[in-house]
């Protein structure tokens, strides 16, 4: 589990690891009591300024599934000026059906997604609609069939809570 503060860029303000064995198709509680103790000593950080992330790793330290993220439940009360700006850093055709998209954030940014601005295009991203907790993130855009022309970076739009709803 990592805790990020919007004012702290991409450096976690708190991090705790707990190792455990999980049998297949099971669940268990994670002890986060240390987070509550840590929060009580951080008088300048409110819960509305924190983002919590967690992930499961296998025995070889590879992530299993997606990163779980918990953002403040009252995002409309946040000062969105402290959240990151999003932009598409690079866009490259990898094959007739695949493109690599790298997005960049200036700070932690909630509710980030990428849109393709072509109505008749059938495609999907390997991940979309997430919180940026790292400066750059690479995504793969996969077309379901060959398109009449090559896509360009102008066909994409990077969005976040700050840029699309403020």
mmCIF file of C-alpha atoms in Angstrom:
data_model
loop_
_atom_site.group_PDB
_atom_site.id
_atom_site.type_symbol
_atom_site.label_atom_id
_atom_site.label_comp_id
_atom_site.label_asym_id
_atom_site.label_seq_id
_atom_site.Cartn_x
_atom_site.Cartn_y
_atom_site.Cartn_z
ATOM 1 C CA UNK A 1 0.000 0.000 0.000
ATOM 2 C CA UNK A 2 1.299 3.433 -0.898
ATOM 3 C CA UNK A 3 -0.143 6.815 0.039
ATOM 4 C CA UNK A 4 0.353 9.802 -2.255
ATOM 5 C CA UNK A 5 -0.420 13.443 -1.503
ATOM 6 C CA UNK A 6 -1.353 15.647 -4.438
ATOM 7 C CA UNK A 7 1.078 18.301 -3.224
ATOM 8 C CA UNK A 8 3.969 15.819 -3.179
ATOM 9 C CA UNK A 9 4.279 15.006 -6.912
ATOM 10 C CA UNK A 10 5.042 11.284 -7.370
ATOM 11 C CA UNK A 11 6.895 10.566 -4.138
ATOM 12 C CA UNK A 12 4.741 8.488 -1.772
ATOM 13 C CA UNK A 13 4.303 10.154 1.610
ATOM 14 C CA UNK A 14 3.812 6.734 3.187
ATOM 15 C CA UNK A 15 4.421 3.144 2.144
ATOM 16 C CA UNK A 16 3.796 -0.165 3.903
ATOM 17 C CA UNK A 17 4.339 -3.704 2.668
ATOM 18 C CA UNK A 18 2.744 -6.811 4.076
ATOM 19 C CA UNK A 19 3.756 -10.241 2.813
ATOM 20 C CA UNK A 20 1.255 -13.081 3.008
ATOM 21 C CA UNK A 21 0.346 -16.273 1.256
ATOM 22 C CA UNK A 22 -3.046 -16.325 -0.412
ATOM 23 C CA UNK A 23 -4.558 -19.587 -1.612
ATOM 24 C CA UNK A 24 -6.261 -19.399 -5.031
ATOM 25 C CA UNK A 25 -9.785 -17.934 -5.075
ATOM 26 C CA UNK A 26 -9.497 -16.507 -1.578
ATOM 27 C CA UNK A 27 -9.242 -13.167 0.162
ATOM 28 C CA UNK A 28 -7.811 -11.835 3.384
ATOM 29 C CA UNK A 29 -7.715 -8.579 5.332
ATOM 30 C CA UNK A 30 -4.706 -6.301 5.146
ATOM 31 C CA UNK A 31 -3.715 -4.639 8.400
ATOM 32 C CA UNK A 32 -3.646 -0.907 7.740
ATOM 33 C CA UNK A 33 -3.582 0.189 11.384
ATOM 34 C CA UNK A 34 -0.151 1.720 10.757
ATOM 35 C CA UNK A 35 -1.732 4.057 8.188
ATOM 36 C CA UNK A 36 -4.150 5.392 10.817
ATOM 37 C CA UNK A 37 -1.251 6.006 13.225
ATOM 38 C CA UNK A 38 0.722 7.736 10.463
ATOM 39 C CA UNK A 39 -2.275 9.939 9.472
ATOM 40 C CA UNK A 40 -2.631 11.183 13.045
ATOM 41 C CA UNK A 41 0.911 12.626 12.915
ATOM 42 C CA UNK A 42 0.401 14.391 9.557
ATOM 43 C CA UNK A 43 -1.607 17.437 10.601
ATOM 44 C CA UNK A 44 -1.137 19.243 7.282
ATOM 45 C CA UNK A 45 -2.626 16.417 5.178
ATOM 46 C CA UNK A 46 -6.370 15.855 5.026
ATOM 47 C CA UNK A 47 -7.953 12.712 3.635
ATOM 48 C CA UNK A 48 -9.153 14.826 0.690
ATOM 49 C CA UNK A 49 -5.525 15.336 -0.348
ATOM 50 C CA UNK A 50 -4.493 11.657 -0.305
ATOM 51 C CA UNK A 51 -4.590 8.843 -2.843
ATOM 52 C CA UNK A 52 -4.131 5.252 -1.645
ATOM 53 C CA UNK A 53 -2.816 2.547 -3.985
ATOM 54 C CA UNK A 54 -2.301 -1.145 -3.477
ATOM 55 C CA UNK A 55 -1.203 -4.077 -5.555
ATOM 56 C CA UNK A 56 -0.710 -7.801 -5.317
ATOM 57 C CA UNK A 57 2.640 -9.281 -6.332
ATOM 58 C CA UNK A 58 3.429 -12.913 -7.085
ATOM 59 C CA UNK A 59 6.484 -14.788 -5.807
ATOM 60 C CA UNK A 60 8.671 -13.252 -8.526
ATOM 61 C CA UNK A 61 7.491 -9.717 -7.607
ATOM 62 C CA UNK A 62 5.402 -9.312 -10.762
ATOM 63 C CA UNK A 63 2.113 -7.488 -10.300
ATOM 64 C CA UNK A 64 -0.991 -9.663 -10.452
ATOM 65 C CA UNK A 65 -3.927 -7.795 -11.995
ATOM 66 C CA UNK A 66 -4.334 -4.051 -11.920
ATOM 67 C CA UNK A 67 -3.242 -1.573 -9.298
ATOM 68 C CA UNK A 68 -6.101 -0.745 -6.939
ATOM 69 C CA UNK A 69 -6.531 2.952 -6.271
ATOM 70 C CA UNK A 70 -8.707 4.789 -3.794
ATOM 71 C CA UNK A 71 -9.150 8.514 -4.411
ATOM 72 C CA UNK A 72 -10.900 10.954 -2.050
ATOM 73 C CA UNK A 73 -14.625 10.276 -2.011
ATOM 74 C CA UNK A 74 -15.401 13.987 -2.261
ATOM 75 C CA UNK A 75 -13.414 14.949 -5.322
ATOM 76 C CA UNK A 76 -15.652 17.969 -5.880
ATOM 77 C CA UNK A 77 -14.311 19.441 -2.605
ATOM 78 C CA UNK A 78 -10.679 19.143 -3.695
ATOM 79 C CA UNK A 79 -8.554 21.953 -4.992
ATOM 80 C CA UNK A 80 -7.974 20.458 -8.431
ATOM 81 C CA UNK A 81 -5.224 22.992 -9.103
ATOM 82 C CA UNK A 82 -2.945 20.734 -7.044
ATOM 83 C CA UNK A 83 -3.589 17.722 -9.275
ATOM 84 C CA UNK A 84 -1.481 16.941 -12.315
ATOM 85 C CA UNK A 85 -1.886 18.024 -15.904
ATOM 86 C CA UNK A 86 -2.031 15.222 -18.501
ATOM 87 C CA UNK A 87 -0.571 15.121 -21.996
ATOM 88 C CA UNK A 88 0.255 12.543 -24.642
ATOM 89 C CA UNK A 89 4.041 12.311 -24.658
ATOM 90 C CA UNK A 90 4.437 9.945 -27.595
ATOM 91 C CA UNK A 91 2.381 7.902 -30.035
ATOM 92 C CA UNK A 92 3.828 5.193 -32.270
ATOM 93 C CA UNK A 93 2.402 2.642 -34.669
ATOM 94 C CA UNK A 94 3.700 -0.817 -33.726
ATOM 95 C CA UNK A 95 1.782 -2.856 -36.329
ATOM 96 C CA UNK A 96 -1.351 -2.589 -38.497
ATOM 97 C CA UNK A 97 -3.467 -3.232 -35.392
ATOM 98 C CA UNK A 98 -1.385 -1.853 -32.500
ATOM 99 C CA UNK A 99 -0.176 1.536 -31.334
ATOM 100 C CA UNK A 100 1.889 2.481 -28.303
ATOM 101 C CA UNK A 101 0.751 5.570 -26.400
ATOM 102 C CA UNK A 102 2.828 7.153 -23.635
ATOM 103 C CA UNK A 103 1.050 9.660 -21.425
ATOM 104 C CA UNK A 104 2.713 12.005 -18.992
ATOM 105 C CA UNK A 105 1.465 13.767 -15.871
ATOM 106 C CA UNK A 106 2.953 16.724 -14.026
ATOM 107 C CA UNK A 107 1.718 15.361 -10.650
ATOM 108 C CA UNK A 108 -0.683 12.733 -9.293
ATOM 109 C CA UNK A 109 -3.879 13.000 -11.356
ATOM 110 C CA UNK A 110 -7.214 11.298 -10.618
ATOM 111 C CA UNK A 111 -9.549 9.839 -13.242
ATOM 112 C CA UNK A 112 -7.285 9.814 -16.294
ATOM 113 C CA UNK A 113 -8.385 8.294 -19.573
ATOM 114 C CA UNK A 114 -7.575 8.463 -23.264
ATOM 115 C CA UNK A 115 -10.196 8.869 -25.963
ATOM 116 C CA UNK A 116 -9.944 8.077 -29.648
ATOM 117 C CA UNK A 117 -11.794 10.761 -31.582
ATOM 118 C CA UNK A 118 -12.887 8.578 -34.495
ATOM 119 C CA UNK A 119 -16.545 7.503 -34.337
ATOM 120 C CA UNK A 120 -16.311 4.480 -36.625
ATOM 121 C CA UNK A 121 -13.131 3.055 -35.080
ATOM 122 C CA UNK A 122 -13.434 -0.156 -33.066
ATOM 123 C CA UNK A 123 -10.482 -0.339 -30.690
ATOM 124 C CA UNK A 124 -9.545 -0.742 -27.043
ATOM 125 C CA UNK A 125 -6.720 0.211 -24.674
ATOM 126 C CA UNK A 126 -5.013 -2.383 -22.494
ATOM 127 C CA UNK A 127 -5.822 -0.069 -19.559
ATOM 128 C CA UNK A 128 -7.867 3.097 -19.360
ATOM 129 C CA UNK A 129 -9.558 5.160 -16.631
ATOM 130 C CA UNK A 130 -7.006 5.171 -13.817
ATOM 131 C CA UNK A 131 -5.204 7.481 -11.417
ATOM 132 C CA UNK A 132 -1.725 8.568 -12.524
ATOM 133 C CA UNK A 133 0.661 7.930 -9.634
ATOM 134 C CA UNK A 134 3.760 7.830 -11.852
ATOM 135 C CA UNK A 135 5.129 10.484 -14.207
ATOM 136 C CA UNK A 136 4.701 8.425 -17.395
ATOM 137 C CA UNK A 137 2.574 5.450 -18.313
ATOM 138 C CA UNK A 138 2.642 3.346 -21.463
ATOM 139 C CA UNK A 139 -0.599 2.026 -22.944
ATOM 140 C CA UNK A 140 -1.346 -0.160 -25.939
ATOM 141 C CA UNK A 141 -4.179 0.733 -28.295
ATOM 142 C CA UNK A 142 -5.404 -2.307 -30.227
ATOM 143 C CA UNK A 143 -7.652 -2.014 -33.276
ATOM 144 C CA UNK A 144 -10.170 -4.821 -33.860
ATOM 145 C CA UNK A 145 -9.595 -4.586 -37.622
ATOM 146 C CA UNK A 146 -7.322 -2.694 -40.001
ATOM 147 C CA UNK A 147 -8.388 0.920 -40.304
ATOM 148 C CA UNK A 148 -8.478 2.788 -43.635
ATOM 149 C CA UNK A 149 -5.620 5.061 -42.568
ATOM 150 C CA UNK A 150 -2.926 5.217 -39.928
ATOM 151 C CA UNK A 151 -3.969 6.982 -36.755
ATOM 152 C CA UNK A 152 -2.055 10.052 -35.611
ATOM 153 C CA UNK A 153 -1.610 11.624 -32.218
ATOM 154 C CA UNK A 154 -4.266 14.162 -33.266
ATOM 155 C CA UNK A 155 -6.837 11.337 -33.208
ATOM 156 C CA UNK A 156 -6.325 10.944 -29.443
ATOM 157 C CA UNK A 157 -7.364 13.072 -26.521
ATOM 158 C CA UNK A 158 -5.959 12.762 -22.998
ATOM 159 C CA UNK A 159 -8.456 13.595 -20.288
ATOM 160 C CA UNK A 160 -8.489 13.823 -16.496
ATOM 161 C CA UNK A 161 -10.826 15.097 -13.844
ATOM 162 C CA UNK A 162 -8.966 18.408 -13.910
ATOM 163 C CA UNK A 163 -8.846 18.908 -17.678
ATOM 164 C CA UNK A 164 -12.281 17.647 -18.709
ATOM 165 C CA UNK A 165 -14.556 18.606 -15.842
ATOM 166 C CA UNK A 166 -13.210 21.868 -14.431
#
